[in-house]
CSV table of C-alpha atoms in Angstrom, one decimal:
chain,number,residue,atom,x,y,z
A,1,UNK,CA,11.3,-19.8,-2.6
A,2,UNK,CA,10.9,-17.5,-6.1
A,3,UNK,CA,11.8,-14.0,-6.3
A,4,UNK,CA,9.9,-11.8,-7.7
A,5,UNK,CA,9.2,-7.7,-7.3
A,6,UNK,CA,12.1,-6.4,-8.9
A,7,UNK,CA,12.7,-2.4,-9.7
A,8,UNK,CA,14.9,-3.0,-12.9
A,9,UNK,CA,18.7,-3.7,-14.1
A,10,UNK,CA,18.6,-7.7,-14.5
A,11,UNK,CA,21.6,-9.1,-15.0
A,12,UNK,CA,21.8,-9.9,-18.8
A,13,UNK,CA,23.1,-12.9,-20.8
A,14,UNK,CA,25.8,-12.3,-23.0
A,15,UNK,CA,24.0,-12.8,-26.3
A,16,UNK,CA,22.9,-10.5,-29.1
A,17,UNK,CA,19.4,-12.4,-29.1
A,18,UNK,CA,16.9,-9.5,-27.5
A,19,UNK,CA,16.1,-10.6,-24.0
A,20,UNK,CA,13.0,-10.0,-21.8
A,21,UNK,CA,13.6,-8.4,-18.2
A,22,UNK,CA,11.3,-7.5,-15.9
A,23,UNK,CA,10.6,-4.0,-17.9
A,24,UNK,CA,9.0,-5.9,-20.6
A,25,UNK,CA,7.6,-8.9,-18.7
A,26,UNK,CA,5.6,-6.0,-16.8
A,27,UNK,CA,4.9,-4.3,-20.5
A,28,UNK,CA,3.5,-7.5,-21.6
A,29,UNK,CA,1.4,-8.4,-18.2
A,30,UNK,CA,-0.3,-4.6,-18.8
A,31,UNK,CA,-0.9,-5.1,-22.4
A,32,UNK,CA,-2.4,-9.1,-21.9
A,33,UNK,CA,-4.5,-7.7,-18.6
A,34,UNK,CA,-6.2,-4.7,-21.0
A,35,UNK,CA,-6.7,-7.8,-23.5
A,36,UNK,CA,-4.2,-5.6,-26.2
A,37,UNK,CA,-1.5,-6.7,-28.7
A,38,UNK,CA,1.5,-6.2,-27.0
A,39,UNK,CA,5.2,-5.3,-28.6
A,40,UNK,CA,6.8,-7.9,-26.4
A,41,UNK,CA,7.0,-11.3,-27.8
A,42,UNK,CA,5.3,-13.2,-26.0
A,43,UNK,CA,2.4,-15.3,-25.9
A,44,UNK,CA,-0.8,-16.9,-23.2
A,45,UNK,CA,-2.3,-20.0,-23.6
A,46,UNK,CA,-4.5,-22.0,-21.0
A,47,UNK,CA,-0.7,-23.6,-19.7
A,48,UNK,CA,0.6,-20.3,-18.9
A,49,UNK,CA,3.1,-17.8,-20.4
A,50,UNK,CA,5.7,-18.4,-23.6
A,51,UNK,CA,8.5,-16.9,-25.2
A,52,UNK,CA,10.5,-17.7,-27.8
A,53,UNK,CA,13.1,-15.2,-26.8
A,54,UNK,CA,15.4,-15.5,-23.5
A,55,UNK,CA,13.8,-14.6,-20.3
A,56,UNK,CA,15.9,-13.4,-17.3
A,57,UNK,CA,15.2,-15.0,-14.1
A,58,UNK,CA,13.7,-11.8,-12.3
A,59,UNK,CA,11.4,-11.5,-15.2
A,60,UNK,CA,10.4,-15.2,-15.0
A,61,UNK,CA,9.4,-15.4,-11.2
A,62,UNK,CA,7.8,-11.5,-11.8
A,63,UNK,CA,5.3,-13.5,-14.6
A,64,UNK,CA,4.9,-16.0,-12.0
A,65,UNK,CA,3.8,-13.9,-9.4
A,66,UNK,CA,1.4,-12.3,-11.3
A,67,UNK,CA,-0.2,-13.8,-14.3
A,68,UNK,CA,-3.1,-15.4,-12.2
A,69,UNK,CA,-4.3,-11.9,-12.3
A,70,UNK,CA,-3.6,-10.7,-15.4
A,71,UNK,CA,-5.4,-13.8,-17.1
A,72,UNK,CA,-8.6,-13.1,-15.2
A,73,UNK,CA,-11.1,-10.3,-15.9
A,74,UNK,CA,-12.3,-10.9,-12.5
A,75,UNK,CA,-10.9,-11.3,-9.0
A,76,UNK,CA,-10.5,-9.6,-5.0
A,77,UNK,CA,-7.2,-9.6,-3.5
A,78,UNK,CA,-6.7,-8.3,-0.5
A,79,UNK,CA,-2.7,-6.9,0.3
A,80,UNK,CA,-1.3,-6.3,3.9
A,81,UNK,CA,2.2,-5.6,4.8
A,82,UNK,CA,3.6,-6.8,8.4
A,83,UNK,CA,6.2,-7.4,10.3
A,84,UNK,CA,7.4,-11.3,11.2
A,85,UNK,CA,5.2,-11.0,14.3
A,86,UNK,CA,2.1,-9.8,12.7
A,87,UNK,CA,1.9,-6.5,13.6
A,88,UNK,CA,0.9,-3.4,10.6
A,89,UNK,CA,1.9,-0.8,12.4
A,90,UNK,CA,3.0,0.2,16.3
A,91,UNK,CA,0.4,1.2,18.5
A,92,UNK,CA,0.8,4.3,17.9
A,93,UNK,CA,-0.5,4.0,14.6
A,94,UNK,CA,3.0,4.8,12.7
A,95,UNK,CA,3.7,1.8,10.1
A,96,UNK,CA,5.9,4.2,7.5
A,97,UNK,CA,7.6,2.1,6.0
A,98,UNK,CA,7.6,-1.5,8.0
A,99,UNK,CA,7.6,-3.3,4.5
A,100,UNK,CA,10.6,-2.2,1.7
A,101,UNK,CA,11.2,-0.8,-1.8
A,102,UNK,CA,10.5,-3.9,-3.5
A,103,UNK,CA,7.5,-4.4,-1.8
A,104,UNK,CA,6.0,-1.2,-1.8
A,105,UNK,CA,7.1,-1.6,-5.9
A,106,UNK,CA,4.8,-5.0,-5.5
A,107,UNK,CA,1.9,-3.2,-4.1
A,108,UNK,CA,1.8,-0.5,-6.7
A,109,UNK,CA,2.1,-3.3,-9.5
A,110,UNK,CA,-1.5,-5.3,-7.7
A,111,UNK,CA,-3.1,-1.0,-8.1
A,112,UNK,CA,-1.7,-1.5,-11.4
A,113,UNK,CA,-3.9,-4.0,-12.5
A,114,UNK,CA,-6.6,-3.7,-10.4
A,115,UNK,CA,-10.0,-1.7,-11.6
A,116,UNK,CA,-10.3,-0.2,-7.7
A,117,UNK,CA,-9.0,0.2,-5.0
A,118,UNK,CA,-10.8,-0.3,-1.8
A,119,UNK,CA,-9.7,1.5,1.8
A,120,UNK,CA,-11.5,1.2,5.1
A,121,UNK,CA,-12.5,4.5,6.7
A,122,UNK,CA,-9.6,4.4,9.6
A,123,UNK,CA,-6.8,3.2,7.3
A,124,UNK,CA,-8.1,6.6,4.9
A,125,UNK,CA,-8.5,8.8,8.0
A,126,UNK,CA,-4.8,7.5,9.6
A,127,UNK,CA,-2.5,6.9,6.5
A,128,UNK,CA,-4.3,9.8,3.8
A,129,UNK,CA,-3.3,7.8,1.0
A,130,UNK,CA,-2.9,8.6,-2.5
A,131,UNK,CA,-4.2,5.1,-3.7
A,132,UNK,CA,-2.2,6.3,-7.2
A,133,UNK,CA,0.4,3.9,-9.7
A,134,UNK,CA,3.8,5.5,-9.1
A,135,UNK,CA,6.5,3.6,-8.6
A,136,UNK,CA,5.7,1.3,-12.0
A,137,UNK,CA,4.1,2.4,-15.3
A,138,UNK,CA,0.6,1.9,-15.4
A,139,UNK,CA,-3.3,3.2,-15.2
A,140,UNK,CA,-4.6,4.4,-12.0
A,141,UNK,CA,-7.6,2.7,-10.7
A,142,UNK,CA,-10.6,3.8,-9.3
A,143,UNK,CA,-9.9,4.7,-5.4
A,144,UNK,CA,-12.9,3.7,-2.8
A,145,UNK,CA,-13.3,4.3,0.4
A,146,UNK,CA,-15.6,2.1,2.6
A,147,UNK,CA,-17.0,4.9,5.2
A,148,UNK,CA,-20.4,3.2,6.7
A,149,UNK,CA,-20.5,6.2,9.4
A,150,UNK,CA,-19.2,9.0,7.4
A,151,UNK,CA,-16.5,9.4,9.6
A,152,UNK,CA,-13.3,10.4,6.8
A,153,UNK,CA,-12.3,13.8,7.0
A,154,UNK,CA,-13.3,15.8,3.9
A,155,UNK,CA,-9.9,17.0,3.3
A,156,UNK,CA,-8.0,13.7,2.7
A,157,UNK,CA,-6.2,13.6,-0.6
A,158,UNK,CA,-8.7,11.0,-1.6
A,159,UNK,CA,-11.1,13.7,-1.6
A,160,UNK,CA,-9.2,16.6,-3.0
A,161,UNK,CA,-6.8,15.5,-5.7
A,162,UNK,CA,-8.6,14.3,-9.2
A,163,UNK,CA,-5.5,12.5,-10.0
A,164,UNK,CA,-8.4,9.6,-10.3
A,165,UNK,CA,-11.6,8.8,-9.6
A,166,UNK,CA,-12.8,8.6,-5.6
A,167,UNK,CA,-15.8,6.5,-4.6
A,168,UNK,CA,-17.1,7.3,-0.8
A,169,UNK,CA,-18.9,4.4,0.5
A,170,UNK,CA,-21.2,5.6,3.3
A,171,UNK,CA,-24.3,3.9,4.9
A,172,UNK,CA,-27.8,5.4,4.7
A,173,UNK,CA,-28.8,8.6,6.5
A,174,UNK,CA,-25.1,9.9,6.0
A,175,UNK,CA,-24.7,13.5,5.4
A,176,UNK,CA,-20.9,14.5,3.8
A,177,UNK,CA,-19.1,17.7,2.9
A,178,UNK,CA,-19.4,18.6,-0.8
A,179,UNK,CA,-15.8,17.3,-2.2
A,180,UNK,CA,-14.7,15.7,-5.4
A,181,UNK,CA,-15.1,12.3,-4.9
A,182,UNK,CA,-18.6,10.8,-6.1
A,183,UNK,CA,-20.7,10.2,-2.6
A,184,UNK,CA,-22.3,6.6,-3.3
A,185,UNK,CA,-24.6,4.4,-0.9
A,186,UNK,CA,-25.1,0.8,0.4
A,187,UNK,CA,-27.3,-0.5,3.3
A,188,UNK,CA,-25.4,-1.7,6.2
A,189,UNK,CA,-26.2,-5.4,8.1
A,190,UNK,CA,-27.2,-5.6,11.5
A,191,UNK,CA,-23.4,-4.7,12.8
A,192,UNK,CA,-23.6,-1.5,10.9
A,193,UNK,CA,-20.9,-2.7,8.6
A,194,UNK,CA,-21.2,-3.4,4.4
A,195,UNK,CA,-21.4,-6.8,3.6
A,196,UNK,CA,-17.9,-7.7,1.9
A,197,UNK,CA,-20.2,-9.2,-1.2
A,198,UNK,CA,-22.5,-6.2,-1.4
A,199,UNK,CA,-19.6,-4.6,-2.1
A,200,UNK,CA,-18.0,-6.4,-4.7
A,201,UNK,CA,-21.1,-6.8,-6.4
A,202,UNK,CA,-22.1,-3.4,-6.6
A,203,UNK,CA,-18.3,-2.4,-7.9
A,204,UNK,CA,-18.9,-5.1,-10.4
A,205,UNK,CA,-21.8,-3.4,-12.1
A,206,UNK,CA,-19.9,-0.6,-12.4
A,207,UNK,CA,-17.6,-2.5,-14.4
A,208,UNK,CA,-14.9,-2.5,-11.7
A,209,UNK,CA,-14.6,-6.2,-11.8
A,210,UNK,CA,-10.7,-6.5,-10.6
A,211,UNK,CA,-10.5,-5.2,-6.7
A,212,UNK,CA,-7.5,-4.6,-4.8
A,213,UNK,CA,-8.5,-4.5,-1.1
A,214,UNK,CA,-5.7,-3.3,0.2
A,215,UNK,CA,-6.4,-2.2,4.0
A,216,UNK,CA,-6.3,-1.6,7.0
A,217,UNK,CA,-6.6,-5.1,8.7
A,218,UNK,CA,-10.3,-5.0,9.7
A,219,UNK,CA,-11.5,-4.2,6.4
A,220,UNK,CA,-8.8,-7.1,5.1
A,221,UNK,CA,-10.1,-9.5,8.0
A,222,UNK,CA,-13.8,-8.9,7.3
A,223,UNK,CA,-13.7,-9.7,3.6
A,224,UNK,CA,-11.7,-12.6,4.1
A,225,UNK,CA,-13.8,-14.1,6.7
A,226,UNK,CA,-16.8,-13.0,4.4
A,227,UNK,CA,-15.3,-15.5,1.9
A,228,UNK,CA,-14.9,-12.6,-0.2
A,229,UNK,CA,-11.1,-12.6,-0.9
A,230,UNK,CA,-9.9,-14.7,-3.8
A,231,UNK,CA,-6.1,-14.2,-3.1
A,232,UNK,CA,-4.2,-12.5,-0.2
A,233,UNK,CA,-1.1,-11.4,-0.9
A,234,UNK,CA,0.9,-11.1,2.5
A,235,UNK,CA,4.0,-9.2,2.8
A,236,UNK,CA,6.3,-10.3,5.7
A,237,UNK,CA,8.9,-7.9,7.0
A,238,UNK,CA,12.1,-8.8,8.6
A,239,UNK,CA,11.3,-7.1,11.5
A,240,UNK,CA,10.1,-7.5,15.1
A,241,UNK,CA,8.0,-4.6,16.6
A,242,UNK,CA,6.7,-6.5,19.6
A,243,UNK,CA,3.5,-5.0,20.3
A,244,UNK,CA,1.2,-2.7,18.4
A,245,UNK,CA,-2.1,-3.1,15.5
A,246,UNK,CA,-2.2,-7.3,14.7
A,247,UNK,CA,-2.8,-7.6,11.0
A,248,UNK,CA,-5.7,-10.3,10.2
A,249,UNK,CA,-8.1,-9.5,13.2
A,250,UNK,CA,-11.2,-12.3,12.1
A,251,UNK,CA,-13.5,-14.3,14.7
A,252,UNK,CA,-11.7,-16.5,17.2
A,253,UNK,CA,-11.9,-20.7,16.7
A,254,UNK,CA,-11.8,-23.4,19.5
A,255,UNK,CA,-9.9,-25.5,17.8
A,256,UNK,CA,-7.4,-25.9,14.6
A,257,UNK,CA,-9.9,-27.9,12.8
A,258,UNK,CA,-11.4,-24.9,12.1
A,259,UNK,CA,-8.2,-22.8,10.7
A,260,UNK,CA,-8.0,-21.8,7.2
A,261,UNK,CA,-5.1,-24.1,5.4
A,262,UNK,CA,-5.1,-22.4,2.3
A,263,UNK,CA,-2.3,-23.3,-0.5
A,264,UNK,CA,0.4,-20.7,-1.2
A,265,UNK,CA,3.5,-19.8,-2.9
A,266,UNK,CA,6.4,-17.6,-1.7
A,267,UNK,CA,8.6,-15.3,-3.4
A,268,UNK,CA,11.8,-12.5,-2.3
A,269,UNK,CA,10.8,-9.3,-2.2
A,270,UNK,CA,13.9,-7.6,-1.8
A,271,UNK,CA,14.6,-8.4,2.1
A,272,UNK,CA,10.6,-8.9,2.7
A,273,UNK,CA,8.8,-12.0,1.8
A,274,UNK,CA,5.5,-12.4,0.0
A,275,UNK,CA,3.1,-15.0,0.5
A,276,UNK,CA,0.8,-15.2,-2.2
A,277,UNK,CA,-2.4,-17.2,-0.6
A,278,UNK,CA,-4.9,-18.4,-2.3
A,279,UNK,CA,-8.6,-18.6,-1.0
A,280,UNK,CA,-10.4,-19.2,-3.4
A,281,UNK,CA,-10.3,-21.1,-7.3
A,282,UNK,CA,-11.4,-18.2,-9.5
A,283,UNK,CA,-8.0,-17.3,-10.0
A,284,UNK,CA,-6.2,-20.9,-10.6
């Protein structure tokens, strides 16, 4: 298992040669993502990452982790954060924090370099998220909410903070309070739900071409089971809650022929492990 998600301080060789740690790797994956000459030395080619200067280990397995996304201009990846028995939160509905630092340092990296962010409407109306870069150096992106009903409260931060741009997603036939987030619309399918791919599509012609999808898990389950989700990157506590809201909720099977047995790599995330699955090719 790699490590990756680290906040700073790598150990450093003894050597007066400059060398890269996970400050810069992250420098560099920022400046190669917005297609920029960066001041770290380091270069891309179709094999992967180089450097002709020493590389700490953190800062290795952090370029790991994350150059399929950096390298690509376009891509879905959906985040959730559980506990080793699948569960995102109790059933009460409290989940502050079941997943730690380092991850919650992870997930604010994948905003990071994302173009939006998208949030169904009960994860928006439950959690009032900032959707904002904080914990790492980096542009905001574009925060949308998927509301088909028009159900979100009109004074969620989303909706009242211009820290960065809000998309609200209803249906058709929606009428919404006046607030500062641009009110956009989609037609719904016969469940009264947004097809995952109408979605994506219409963010992609907005130029938002990199999407974080990053909850709750009904909006995650529907987009992967739409085939919509290029790479899910699962965040495994080491906890046991026992009962409360399952993460991936998607259409029982009769049989284990049908599972999903996607490939994956793992990597430390402090105490928490993430799983970084991949569903689809368009981000090999």
């Amino acid at each position: 298992m790699m490590s990756c998600c680290f906040l700073s301080g790598d150990t450093m060789p003894s050597t007066n040669e400059v060398t890269i740690d996970t400050d810069q790797a992250w420098a560099w994956l920022l400046d190669t993502k917005q297609g920029i000459r960066s001041d770290v030395t380091m270069t891309l080619d179709t094999h992967g990452w180089h450097s002709s200067a020493p590389v700490t280990s953190a800062a290795q397995e952090l370029l790991t982790c994350l150059l399929p996304l950096v390298r690509h201009s376009s891509w879905v990846v959906a985040q959730l954060g559980q506990s080793l028995d699948g569960r995102i939160a109790t059933e009460s509905g409290h989940s502050h924090y079941i997943n730690g630092v380092e991850s919650l340092v992870h997930l604010h990296r994948l905003r990071a370099l994302a173009d939006a962010v998208v949030i169904g409407a009960g994860t928006a109306s439950a959690d009032n998220p900032q959707l904002t870069v904080r914990r790492v150096t980096g542009k905001h992106p574009t925060r949308v909410v998927i509301d088909p009903r028009g159900r979100v409260p009109a004074d969620l931060a989303l909706f009242t903070t211009p820290t960065a741009p809000t998309l609200h997603l209803t249906g058709p036939e929606v009428t919404v309070a006046p607030t500062a987030a641009e009110h956009c619309v989609l037609p719904l399918d016969t469940n009264g739900q947004f097809r995952p791919a109408d979605v994506i599509t219409w963010l992609a012609d907005r130029g938002l071409t990199r999407v974080l999808v990053e909850g709750g898990g009904v909006t995650v389950s529907q987009f992967i089971e739409a085939n919509a989700v290029d790479r899910l990157h699962l965040l495994v506590a080491p906890l046991i809650i026992g009962s409360g809201r399952p993460g991936l909720q998607m259409t029982p099977i009769d049989t284990l022929e049908s599972a999903l047995r996607p490939t994956m790599r793992s990597f430390r995330c402090g105490d928490d492990t993430l799983f970084d699955v991949v569903l689809s090719g368009r981000t090999a």
